[in-house]
Structures are given as structure tokens and as C-alpha cells.
mmCIF file of C-alpha atoms in Angstrom:
data_model
loop_
_atom_site.group_PDB
_atom_site.id
_atom_site.type_symbol
_atom_site.label_atom_id
_atom_site.label_comp_id
_atom_site.label_asym_id
_atom_site.label_seq_id
_atom_site.Cartn_x
_atom_site.Cartn_y
_atom_site.Cartn_z
ATOM 1 C CA MET A 1 -38.632 50.585 -9.350
ATOM 2 C CA SER A 2 -36.182 48.620 -7.345
ATOM 3 C CA HIS A 3 -36.728 47.903 -3.379
ATOM 4 C CA ARG A 4 -34.028 47.431 -0.732
ATOM 5 C CA ALA A 5 -33.755 43.848 -0.371
ATOM 6 C CA PRO A 6 -33.967 42.463 3.372
ATOM 7 C CA GLY A 7 -30.754 41.346 5.493
ATOM 8 C CA ALA A 8 -30.434 38.032 5.574
ATOM 9 C CA ASP A 9 -31.338 38.051 9.393
ATOM 10 C CA ARG A 10 -34.660 39.577 8.258
ATOM 11 C CA LEU A 11 -35.246 36.482 6.026
ATOM 12 C CA PRO A 12 -36.619 33.360 8.468
ATOM 13 C CA ALA A 13 -39.139 35.876 9.762
ATOM 14 C CA LEU A 14 -40.409 36.739 6.602
ATOM 15 C CA ALA A 15 -40.892 32.998 5.619
ATOM 16 C CA ALA A 16 -42.320 31.595 8.606
ATOM 17 C CA PRO A 17 -45.376 30.489 8.635
ATOM 18 C CA GLY A 18 -48.403 32.886 9.084
ATOM 19 C CA GLY A 19 -45.207 35.189 8.140
ATOM 20 C CA GLU A 20 -45.351 37.752 5.441
ATOM 21 C CA LEU A 21 -45.037 35.710 2.507
ATOM 22 C CA ASP A 22 -47.078 33.254 3.359
ATOM 23 C CA ARG A 23 -49.825 35.952 3.801
ATOM 24 C CA LEU A 24 -48.964 37.540 0.060
ATOM 25 C CA VAL A 25 -48.977 34.136 -1.425
ATOM 26 C CA ARG A 26 -52.769 33.274 0.336
ATOM 27 C CA ALA A 27 -54.117 36.522 -0.799
ATOM 28 C CA GLY A 28 -52.335 36.228 -4.789
ATOM 29 C CA VAL A 29 -53.987 32.645 -4.429
ATOM 30 C CA ARG A 30 -57.629 34.202 -4.860
ATOM 31 C CA THR A 31 -56.681 36.526 -7.151
ATOM 32 C CA VAL A 32 -54.803 34.097 -9.363
ATOM 33 C CA GLY A 33 -57.391 31.236 -9.194
ATOM 34 C CA ALA A 34 -54.608 28.393 -9.192
ATOM 35 C CA GLY A 35 -53.477 27.379 -5.958
ATOM 36 C CA ALA A 36 -49.571 27.720 -5.381
ATOM 37 C CA VAL A 37 -46.703 26.070 -3.390
ATOM 38 C CA TRP A 38 -43.715 28.770 -2.439
ATOM 39 C CA ALA A 39 -40.629 28.323 -0.664
ATOM 40 C CA VAL A 40 -37.048 30.551 0.095
ATOM 41 C CA GLY A 41 -34.081 29.775 1.128
ATOM 42 C CA ASP A 42 -30.049 30.313 0.964
ATOM 43 C CA ALA A 43 -26.899 28.203 0.545
ATOM 44 C CA GLY A 44 -27.774 26.043 3.577
ATOM 45 C CA GLY A 45 -31.119 24.730 2.348
ATOM 46 C CA THR A 46 -34.816 25.950 2.773
ATOM 47 C CA LEU A 47 -35.265 28.231 5.150
ATOM 48 C CA GLY A 48 -39.611 28.568 5.094
ATOM 49 C CA GLY A 49 -42.008 27.833 2.620
ATOM 50 C CA GLY A 50 -46.030 26.973 2.384
ATOM 51 C CA SER A 51 -48.803 26.247 0.404
ATOM 52 C CA HIS A 52 -52.365 27.641 -0.125
ATOM 53 C CA GLY A 53 -55.077 26.639 -2.564
ATOM 54 C CA VAL A 54 -56.438 23.500 -4.219
ATOM 55 C CA LEU A 55 -55.108 21.659 -7.467
ATOM 56 C CA GLY A 56 -58.058 22.431 -9.630
ATOM 57 C CA GLN A 57 -61.169 22.075 -10.603
ATOM 58 C CA GLY A 58 -63.843 19.248 -10.918
ATOM 59 C CA PRO A 59 -62.191 15.516 -9.520
ATOM 60 C CA TYR A 60 -59.256 18.055 -8.115
ATOM 61 C CA ALA A 61 -60.812 20.489 -6.154
ATOM 62 C CA ARG A 62 -60.649 18.214 -3.124
ATOM 63 C CA LEU A 63 -56.738 18.042 -3.611
ATOM 64 C CA ALA A 64 -54.471 20.580 -2.280
ATOM 65 C CA PRO A 65 -50.645 21.133 -3.385
ATOM 66 C CA GLY A 66 -47.871 20.853 -1.052
ATOM 67 C CA PRO A 67 -43.892 20.581 -1.372
ATOM 68 C CA ASP A 68 -44.285 16.802 -2.543
ATOM 69 C CA THR A 69 -46.665 17.872 -5.723
ATOM 70 C CA ARG A 70 -45.309 17.449 -9.046
ATOM 71 C CA TYR A 71 -45.668 20.545 -11.406
ATOM 72 C CA ASP A 72 -45.331 20.414 -15.118
ATOM 73 C CA LEU A 73 -42.136 22.736 -15.078
ATOM 74 C CA ALA A 74 -42.628 23.857 -18.832
ATOM 75 C CA SER A 75 -39.523 26.257 -19.065
ATOM 76 C CA LEU A 76 -37.958 26.030 -16.182
ATOM 77 C CA THR A 77 -37.106 22.707 -17.874
ATOM 78 C CA LYS A 78 -34.450 25.204 -19.606
ATOM 79 C CA ILE A 79 -32.607 25.642 -16.244
ATOM 80 C CA VAL A 80 -33.630 22.346 -14.377
ATOM 81 C CA ALA A 81 -32.435 19.918 -17.106
ATOM 82 C CA LEU A 82 -30.520 21.571 -20.252
ATOM 83 C CA TRP A 83 -28.156 24.545 -18.662
ATOM 84 C CA PRO A 84 -26.647 21.865 -16.177
ATOM 85 C CA CYS A 85 -26.073 19.273 -19.111
ATOM 86 C CA ALA A 86 -24.593 22.409 -21.119
ATOM 87 C CA GLY A 87 -22.249 23.061 -18.127
ATOM 88 C CA VAL A 88 -21.068 19.750 -17.702
ATOM 89 C CA LEU A 89 -20.102 19.912 -21.343
ATOM 90 C CA TRP A 90 -18.465 23.121 -21.354
ATOM 91 C CA ARG A 91 -16.239 22.335 -18.442
ATOM 92 C CA SER A 92 -14.986 19.076 -20.241
ATOM 93 C CA GLY A 93 -14.067 21.195 -22.996
ATOM 94 C CA ARG A 94 -16.590 19.620 -25.346
ATOM 95 C CA LEU A 95 -19.223 22.546 -25.576
ATOM 96 C CA PRO A 96 -17.197 26.025 -26.934
ATOM 97 C CA LEU A 97 -19.055 29.093 -26.345
ATOM 98 C CA ASP A 98 -18.182 31.136 -29.080
ATOM 99 C CA GLU A 99 -17.547 29.114 -32.047
ATOM 100 C CA PRO A 100 -20.264 28.957 -34.759
ATOM 101 C CA LEU A 101 -21.604 25.775 -34.881
ATOM 102 C CA GLY A 102 -21.195 24.942 -38.687
ATOM 103 C CA ARG A 103 -17.278 24.999 -37.937
ATOM 104 C CA TRP A 104 -17.333 21.956 -35.129
ATOM 105 C CA TRP A 105 -20.942 20.577 -34.899
ATOM 106 C CA PRO A 106 -21.230 18.523 -38.197
ATOM 107 C CA PRO A 107 -25.121 18.735 -38.447
ATOM 108 C CA ALA A 108 -24.933 22.225 -38.384
ATOM 109 C CA ALA A 109 -22.433 22.865 -41.437
ATOM 110 C CA GLY A 110 -23.794 24.716 -44.499
ATOM 111 C CA ARG A 111 -27.091 25.102 -42.727
ATOM 112 C CA PRO A 112 -28.461 28.781 -41.185
ATOM 113 C CA SER A 113 -27.735 27.120 -37.614
ATOM 114 C CA GLY A 114 -24.591 26.743 -38.426
ATOM 115 C CA ALA A 115 -23.526 30.920 -37.902
ATOM 116 C CA VAL A 116 -24.834 30.684 -34.481
ATOM 117 C CA THR A 117 -23.162 30.449 -31.216
ATOM 118 C CA VAL A 118 -23.595 27.954 -28.149
ATOM 119 C CA ARG A 119 -23.712 31.233 -25.909
ATOM 120 C CA GLN A 120 -26.097 32.973 -28.362
ATOM 121 C CA LEU A 121 -28.365 30.383 -28.086
ATOM 122 C CA LEU A 122 -28.021 30.208 -24.167
ATOM 123 C CA ALA A 123 -28.827 34.190 -24.197
ATOM 124 C CA HIS A 124 -31.730 34.115 -26.573
ATOM 125 C CA THR A 125 -29.402 36.221 -29.101
ATOM 126 C CA ALA A 126 -28.921 33.965 -31.792
ATOM 127 C CA GLY A 127 -31.575 35.670 -34.410
ATOM 128 C CA MET A 128 -33.576 32.023 -34.833
ATOM 129 C CA PRO A 129 -37.395 32.306 -35.235
ATOM 130 C CA PRO A 130 -39.372 33.623 -32.593
ATOM 131 C CA TYR A 131 -42.348 30.732 -33.148
ATOM 132 C CA THR A 132 -41.875 27.003 -32.722
ATOM 133 C CA ARG A 133 -45.178 25.361 -35.165
ATOM 134 C CA PHE A 134 -43.306 22.512 -35.778
ATOM 135 C CA GLU A 135 -46.589 20.290 -36.630
ATOM 136 C CA ARG A 136 -47.468 22.398 -39.325
ATOM 137 C CA LEU A 137 -44.244 23.339 -40.752
ATOM 138 C CA TYR A 138 -42.444 19.859 -40.627
ATOM 139 C CA GLY A 139 -44.862 17.034 -39.692
ATOM 140 C CA ARG A 140 -44.556 15.128 -36.919
ATOM 141 C CA GLU A 141 -42.083 12.986 -37.144
ATOM 142 C CA PRO A 142 -38.952 13.775 -34.730
ATOM 143 C CA ALA A 143 -36.228 13.555 -37.857
ATOM 144 C CA ALA A 144 -38.262 15.682 -39.819
ATOM 145 C CA ILE A 145 -38.258 18.372 -37.187
ATOM 146 C CA ARG A 146 -34.668 17.929 -36.226
ATOM 147 C CA ALA A 147 -34.041 18.809 -40.112
ATOM 148 C CA GLY A 148 -36.500 21.665 -40.171
ATOM 149 C CA VAL A 149 -34.833 23.274 -37.045
ATOM 150 C CA LEU A 150 -31.077 22.943 -38.286
ATOM 151 C CA ALA A 151 -32.459 24.271 -41.538
ATOM 152 C CA ALA A 152 -34.691 27.201 -40.585
ATOM 153 C CA PRO A 153 -33.173 30.831 -41.688
ATOM 154 C CA LEU A 154 -32.557 32.718 -39.133
ATOM 155 C CA HIS A 155 -35.307 35.675 -38.660
ATOM 156 C CA ARG A 156 -32.322 38.484 -38.075
ATOM 157 C CA ALA A 157 -28.527 38.476 -37.904
ATOM 158 C CA PRO A 158 -26.932 36.859 -34.327
ATOM 159 C CA GLY A 159 -26.127 38.854 -31.649
ATOM 160 C CA THR A 160 -28.269 42.281 -32.818
ATOM 161 C CA ALA A 161 -31.368 41.454 -30.646
ATOM 162 C CA VAL A 162 -32.681 39.397 -27.162
ATOM 163 C CA GLU A 163 -35.640 37.376 -28.627
ATOM 164 C CA TYR A 164 -36.471 34.609 -26.044
ATOM 165 C CA THR A 165 -37.331 31.570 -28.326
ATOM 166 C CA ASP A 166 -38.264 27.743 -27.481
ATOM 167 C CA ARG A 167 -36.301 27.053 -30.988
ATOM 168 C CA ALA A 168 -32.913 27.699 -29.022
ATOM 169 C CA ALA A 169 -33.617 25.038 -26.795
ATOM 170 C CA VAL A 170 -34.771 22.786 -29.105
ATOM 171 C CA LEU A 171 -31.290 23.207 -31.079
ATOM 172 C CA LEU A 172 -29.294 22.815 -27.815
ATOM 173 C CA THR A 173 -30.881 19.553 -26.846
ATOM 174 C CA TYR A 174 -30.030 18.203 -30.517
ATOM 175 C CA LEU A 175 -26.200 19.157 -29.811
ATOM 176 C CA VAL A 176 -26.201 18.094 -26.074
ATOM 177 C CA GLU A 177 -27.518 14.802 -26.826
ATOM 178 C CA ASP A 178 -25.242 14.189 -29.930
ATOM 179 C CA LEU A 179 -21.902 15.537 -27.337
ATOM 180 C CA GLY A 180 -23.311 13.582 -24.477
ATOM 181 C CA GLY A 181 -24.294 10.491 -26.413
ATOM 182 C CA ALA A 182 -27.892 9.825 -24.487
ATOM 183 C CA PRO A 183 -31.244 10.750 -24.519
ATOM 184 C CA LEU A 184 -31.882 14.733 -22.541
ATOM 185 C CA ASP A 185 -33.619 12.741 -19.746
ATOM 186 C CA VAL A 186 -30.695 10.352 -19.684
ATOM 187 C CA LEU A 187 -28.254 12.972 -19.150
ATOM 188 C CA ALA A 188 -30.097 15.252 -16.686
ATOM 189 C CA ALA A 189 -30.805 12.644 -14.566
ATOM 190 C CA ARG A 190 -27.131 11.212 -14.382
ATOM 191 C CA TRP A 191 -25.546 14.987 -14.204
ATOM 192 C CA THR A 192 -27.714 16.734 -12.131
ATOM 193 C CA TRP A 193 -31.059 15.045 -10.615
ATOM 194 C CA ARG A 194 -29.740 12.211 -9.246
ATOM 195 C CA PRO A 195 -26.509 13.526 -7.460
ATOM 196 C CA LEU A 196 -28.855 16.369 -5.803
ATOM 197 C CA GLY A 197 -30.734 13.821 -4.735
ATOM 198 C CA MET A 198 -33.611 15.383 -6.565
ATOM 199 C CA ALA A 199 -36.160 11.844 -6.578
ATOM 200 C CA ASP A 200 -39.217 13.627 -7.728
ATOM 201 C CA THR A 201 -37.901 15.087 -10.890
ATOM 202 C CA ARG A 202 -38.673 13.496 -14.428
ATOM 203 C CA TYR A 203 -40.052 13.687 -17.782
ATOM 204 C CA GLY A 204 -43.427 12.843 -18.451
ATOM 205 C CA PRO A 205 -45.036 10.982 -19.082
ATOM 206 C CA LEU A 206 -45.656 10.013 -15.348
ATOM 207 C CA ASP A 207 -46.992 7.114 -13.900
ATOM 208 C CA ALA A 208 -50.600 6.749 -13.038
ATOM 209 C CA ALA A 209 -49.855 6.276 -9.405
ATOM 210 C CA LEU A 210 -48.209 9.931 -9.357
ATOM 211 C CA LEU A 211 -50.850 11.683 -10.728
ATOM 212 C CA ASP A 212 -53.083 12.634 -7.712
ATOM 213 C CA ARG A 213 -49.461 14.301 -6.449
ATOM 214 C CA THR A 214 -49.586 15.741 -9.987
ATOM 215 C CA ALA A 215 -50.751 19.367 -10.927
ATOM 216 C CA PRO A 216 -53.201 19.581 -14.052
ATOM 217 C CA THR A 217 -52.675 21.729 -16.835
ATOM 218 C CA GLU A 218 -55.376 22.633 -19.922
ATOM 219 C CA TYR A 219 -57.883 21.039 -21.305
ATOM 220 C CA ASP A 220 -56.478 18.970 -24.306
ATOM 221 C CA GLU A 221 -59.000 18.392 -27.101
ATOM 222 C CA ARG A 222 -57.156 15.466 -28.386
ATOM 223 C CA ALA A 223 -56.263 13.983 -25.181
ATOM 224 C CA GLY A 224 -60.277 14.555 -24.049
ATOM 225 C CA GLY A 225 -59.604 16.147 -20.596
ATOM 226 C CA HIS A 226 -57.090 17.759 -18.384
ATOM 227 C CA LEU A 227 -53.659 17.256 -19.076
ATOM 228 C CA CYS A 228 -52.124 15.824 -16.133
ATOM 229 C CA GLY A 229 -48.259 14.414 -16.214
ATOM 230 C CA VAL A 230 -48.215 14.586 -19.911
ATOM 231 C CA VAL A 231 -46.202 17.524 -20.972
ATOM 232 C CA HIS A 232 -48.923 20.874 -21.576
ATOM 233 C CA ASP A 233 -46.028 22.211 -23.999
ATOM 234 C CA PRO A 234 -47.291 21.130 -27.733
ATOM 235 C CA SER A 235 -43.329 21.144 -29.374
ATOM 236 C CA ALA A 236 -42.137 19.002 -26.424
ATOM 237 C CA ARG A 237 -45.472 16.695 -26.777
ATOM 238 C CA LEU A 238 -44.405 16.473 -30.399
ATOM 239 C CA LEU A 239 -40.531 15.441 -29.674
ATOM 240 C CA GLY A 240 -41.583 12.503 -27.059
ATOM 241 C CA GLY A 241 -41.925 14.440 -24.021
ATOM 242 C CA VAL A 242 -38.519 14.895 -23.494
ATOM 243 C CA SER A 243 -36.579 18.258 -24.594
ATOM 244 C CA GLY A 244 -34.542 21.335 -23.304
ATOM 245 C CA ASN A 245 -37.684 24.109 -23.783
ATOM 246 C CA ALA A 246 -40.240 21.935 -21.803
ATOM 247 C CA GLY A 247 -41.498 18.377 -20.170
ATOM 248 C CA ALA A 248 -39.447 18.394 -17.129
ATOM 249 C CA PHE A 249 -41.992 17.478 -13.836
ATOM 250 C CA SER A 250 -40.901 18.490 -10.374
ATOM 251 C CA THR A 251 -41.900 19.570 -6.714
ATOM 252 C CA ALA A 252 -40.967 22.431 -4.394
ATOM 253 C CA ARG A 253 -38.922 20.087 -2.112
ATOM 254 C CA ASP A 254 -36.840 19.100 -5.054
ATOM 255 C CA LEU A 255 -36.588 22.747 -6.800
ATOM 256 C CA ALA A 256 -34.971 23.588 -3.647
ATOM 257 C CA ARG A 257 -32.212 21.325 -3.714
ATOM 258 C CA PHE A 258 -31.190 22.792 -7.203
ATOM 259 C CA LEU A 259 -31.527 26.094 -6.265
ATOM 260 C CA THR A 260 -29.528 25.691 -2.837
ATOM 261 C CA ALA A 261 -26.591 23.989 -5.437
ATOM 262 C CA VAL A 262 -26.894 26.750 -7.418
ATOM 263 C CA LEU A 263 -25.872 28.911 -4.659
ATOM 264 C CA ALA A 264 -23.436 26.357 -3.016
ATOM 265 C CA PRO A 265 -21.950 24.257 -5.570
ATOM 266 C CA PRO A 266 -21.477 20.658 -3.893
ATOM 267 C CA PRO A 267 -18.750 18.149 -4.839
ATOM 268 C CA GLY A 268 -20.879 15.886 -6.836
ATOM 269 C CA PRO A 269 -22.625 17.275 -9.978
ATOM 270 C CA PRO A 270 -19.624 18.140 -12.734
ATOM 271 C CA TRP A 271 -21.739 21.384 -13.915
ATOM 272 C CA SER A 272 -21.587 23.522 -10.755
ATOM 273 C CA GLY A 273 -19.213 26.413 -9.779
ATOM 274 C CA ALA A 274 -17.920 27.636 -12.643
ATOM 275 C CA TRP A 275 -20.571 27.081 -15.054
ATOM 276 C CA THR A 276 -22.646 28.984 -12.372
ATOM 277 C CA GLU A 277 -20.577 31.986 -12.438
ATOM 278 C CA GLU A 278 -20.313 32.402 -15.644
ATOM 279 C CA SER A 279 -24.067 32.188 -16.489
ATOM 280 C CA LEU A 280 -25.147 34.220 -13.626
ATOM 281 C CA ARG A 281 -23.589 37.395 -15.208
ATOM 282 C CA GLU A 282 -24.956 39.482 -18.165
ATOM 283 C CA GLN A 283 -24.457 37.749 -21.791
ATOM 284 C CA THR A 284 -26.285 40.212 -23.781
ATOM 285 C CA GLY A 285 -23.666 42.581 -24.495
ATOM 286 C CA GLY A 286 -26.124 46.004 -23.466
ATOM 287 C CA LEU A 287 -29.058 44.449 -25.537
ATOM 288 C CA ARG A 288 -32.554 44.519 -23.468
ATOM 289 C CA PRO A 289 -34.000 42.695 -21.799
ATOM 290 C CA ALA A 290 -30.787 41.685 -20.050
ATOM 291 C CA ARG A 291 -30.002 37.738 -19.764
ATOM 292 C CA GLY A 292 -27.496 35.485 -18.575
ATOM 293 C CA LEU A 293 -26.795 32.194 -19.821
ATOM 294 C CA SER A 294 -30.259 30.713 -19.606
ATOM 295 C CA TRP A 295 -31.260 32.424 -16.612
ATOM 296 C CA LEU A 296 -33.193 35.942 -17.242
ATOM 297 C CA TYR A 297 -32.721 39.391 -14.713
ATOM 298 C CA ALA A 298 -35.524 39.716 -12.855
ATOM 299 C CA PRO A 299 -38.362 42.208 -14.200
ATOM 300 C CA GLY A 300 -37.977 45.512 -12.274
ATOM 301 C CA THR A 301 -34.559 45.016 -11.325
ATOM 302 C CA GLU A 302 -31.248 46.610 -12.471
ATOM 303 C CA PRO A 303 -28.900 43.923 -13.835
ATOM 304 C CA ALA A 304 -26.213 45.392 -11.164
ATOM 305 C CA GLU A 305 -28.366 43.929 -8.274
ATOM 306 C CA GLY A 306 -27.869 40.166 -9.873
ATOM 307 C CA THR A 307 -31.415 39.099 -9.132
ATOM 308 C CA PHE A 308 -31.929 36.198 -11.941
ATOM 309 C CA VAL A 309 -35.188 34.444 -12.956
ATOM 310 C CA HIS A 310 -36.955 31.833 -15.060
ATOM 311 C CA TYR A 311 -40.616 31.375 -15.617
ATOM 312 C CA GLY A 312 -43.257 28.600 -17.048
ATOM 313 C CA PHE A 313 -45.773 29.020 -18.725
ATOM 314 C CA THR A 314 -47.720 26.624 -16.868
ATOM 315 C CA GLY A 315 -47.395 29.136 -14.247
ATOM 316 C CA THR A 316 -44.082 28.074 -12.513
ATOM 317 C CA GLY A 317 -41.304 30.327 -11.437
ATOM 318 C CA PHE A 318 -38.159 30.618 -9.349
ATOM 319 C CA TRP A 319 -35.458 33.101 -8.309
ATOM 320 C CA VAL A 320 -31.843 33.336 -7.329
ATOM 321 C CA SER A 321 -29.569 36.122 -6.273
ATOM 322 C CA ARG A 322 -25.583 35.277 -5.738
ATOM 323 C CA ARG A 323 -24.904 38.667 -4.389
ATOM 324 C CA LEU A 324 -27.612 38.220 -1.768
ATOM 325 C CA GLY A 325 -26.999 34.715 -1.273
ATOM 326 C CA ARG A 326 -30.706 33.649 -1.370
ATOM 327 C CA TRP A 327 -33.297 31.682 -3.833
ATOM 328 C CA ALA A 328 -36.989 31.424 -4.016
ATOM 329 C CA LEU A 329 -39.214 29.286 -5.873
ATOM 330 C CA LEU A 330 -43.144 29.957 -6.464
ATOM 331 C CA LEU A 331 -45.197 27.107 -8.155
ATOM 332 C CA THR A 332 -48.778 27.258 -9.463
ATOM 333 C CA ASN A 333 -50.610 25.496 -12.448
ATOM 334 C CA LYS A 334 -52.549 28.716 -13.204
ATOM 335 C CA VAL A 335 -52.853 27.681 -17.157
ATOM 336 C CA HIS A 336 -55.256 24.684 -15.961
ATOM 337 C CA TYR A 337 -57.564 27.956 -14.914
ATOM 338 C CA ASP A 338 -57.279 30.536 -18.057
ATOM 339 C CA ARG A 339 -54.473 32.312 -19.811
ATOM 340 C CA VAL A 340 -54.727 35.385 -18.041
ATOM 341 C CA THR A 341 -51.301 36.142 -16.910
ATOM 342 C CA GLN A 342 -51.732 39.947 -15.022
ATOM 343 C CA PRO A 343 -52.669 38.475 -11.793
ATOM 344 C CA LEU A 344 -49.977 35.771 -11.635
ATOM 345 C CA THR A 345 -47.355 38.668 -12.766
ATOM 346 C CA ASP A 346 -48.721 40.811 -10.135
ATOM 347 C CA LEU A 347 -47.722 38.004 -7.378
ATOM 348 C CA ARG A 348 -44.673 37.140 -8.804
ATOM 349 C CA ASN A 349 -43.314 40.999 -8.813
ATOM 350 C CA ALA A 350 -44.896 41.643 -5.158
ATOM 351 C CA TYR A 351 -42.892 37.866 -4.351
ATOM 352 C CA ARG A 352 -39.891 38.749 -5.843
ATOM 353 C CA ARG A 353 -39.966 42.666 -4.383
ATOM 354 C CA LEU A 354 -39.977 40.830 -1.215
ATOM 355 C CA VAL A 355 -37.458 38.688 -1.201
ATOM 356 C CA PHE A 356 -34.976 40.286 -3.007
ATOM 357 C CA GLY A 357 -36.039 44.290 -2.998
#
């Protein structure tokens, strides 16, 4: 059920220290178990934000999160790294959205992946297998994984269902890197992070000097401890830490810059403007759940409301609405404690209702 969004005049009061949003997150942190950083803003930048709780258990229990805490973004990487790079290539005419890959990208010619389009990959309607299982299926060699992803039979006919899958982002990573002539971390920094002044944002593994301001994720048997500054996602880790599906680390401070740029495209980044307009509209042809390009319509809202979201498995999330002219972010490392998602889902939905209706 949708709730009426607060007017722009009410947002600063909602976002004020000790205001309704701050109280909601403080109470939510007790239920979720993980500390959290939150912020809301509009096309002019951040209107308010705060943080509650601690970074984790054991040695992390003495550390509090803040706007400069680096979080493993997990699938927010799809938006912060891969999506703008695709936009640069589209705007320069190198990335056709509706031509099957096999007709214009030689690695996909004659393979199952050659039947899908970039639009379908970005909207998660390409029919690719919904699982990764790269190590089990293809081993640990990046070249073998790439060959396996390109040759994998489709799970269903393209354009017939919306099925979120990391494989779409991994395939797009290969495509973007081929067309861009550089690894994704280099392209993302060149085309997005540096132009926007996102100095905290990078792929891991992070330098040891940064780890006391980095949120830990899950305990890992191979590592013999909690992962911190090393990507949690096993597929991205297998691919050396740099992938379009996961792997980027960032802070609330940097993501505020990014989300502000989505609403008010600055002159610097060569992806903004038309690409944002193209992406933040329904791309799934009436199939549900409705999606744009890379972005998902926020659960609990109708597509006509125009509120988009993306979540990360580690506990991260952000929202944007061009119609209302506002953005919001909520960063946690919930997976550090457990994989019980309902308390975080409840907090996210309550937070979204307060900001966007």
C-alpha cells in the first residue's frame, strides 16, 4: 500500500538531527542488529543524515559507523560502477540497446548469449540462468569463467520474464570492458568516481590503513576470519574482486554525491542526463516486478510513482525519485551478524515510506 509522500518543505524537518528519520533508524538498528548510516537529499545535495550502532562484533564493537565508513556495496556496484559505464558507451554510440549481442559483439556470435540484448540484460529480462555457481561449473580461471558465461544455455526465452541474476551484470562487465578498452575499475573511476569527487569509492581489496573505517561482513572459512575490505560476493572474489555485479566499496559521503548527480546531472560525467532519463522508466514491458535499466521500482510502490531502488546483499540500499526530486540511502552490514533479512526489509520499507511515500 502506498502512502502520500511528504512535500519538499517537510524533508529538512524529517531529516533533522533527532527527527523522525533519525528516530526510525535508531530504533531499527536495535531490531536489525547491525549499525547503520543514513542520509537523504535532493538535487542540491544532502539535507540530513546520521548513524547509529556499532560496526560489528569482537574488535569491531568499539567502532561506530559514520559518513566516512566504507561499506561493501555488493549489488549497489551494478549502479555505481556498471550502469554509468554502460551509459557512457551508449551515449557515444558504441552500445546499442536493442540489437542482439551476437550480431555486433564477436565473443557472443554463435553462442546462447548472442540472442540477448543490452536492454534485456540491464532490465533482467534476458533469460540468463538465475544462479552463478562459477567455481563449481567453470573452475577458478577467469578465462574459463568468461567462456562459460558466454556459452551458458539460456534459462528461458529473452523478454518473457523478469529474473534478477548476477550473470547479466557479469556478461555486461565483459562487454563494457571490451568496448571501453580497460578494466571496469579503471573505467568507473575515469567516467564516474573521479568526475564526481568520489574519493572514497574503489574496488577492493582495500589497503590495511583503511580497514578501521571499513564495515566487516561475514566470517569466511578460507580467510579464517571476518571479511573486511575484501569483497563478500564469491563470484566477484573469484573474478579478482572487480566485477559489475559486486566488488565496489564506498561511503555515505560519496554515495550522496552520486545520487545527487543522478537527480541533477553535472557537466562532468559523460553518462548523465539522457542515460538517467532512459533508465528511470519502465523497461520490462508490463512484466513484474517492474524494472528500469539496472534500477528496480521500489517494492510497495506503483511504477507511476517513479520511486526506484537498488539493494545490496550485505545490507546496503539506496532510492531515487526524479518525480519527487529526492534521494535516500541506508547502509548497514547486516550480513556480518546473520542472513535473516526480514528486520532489515521492514526497516527499509518504513524508511522509504517516510521519505517517498
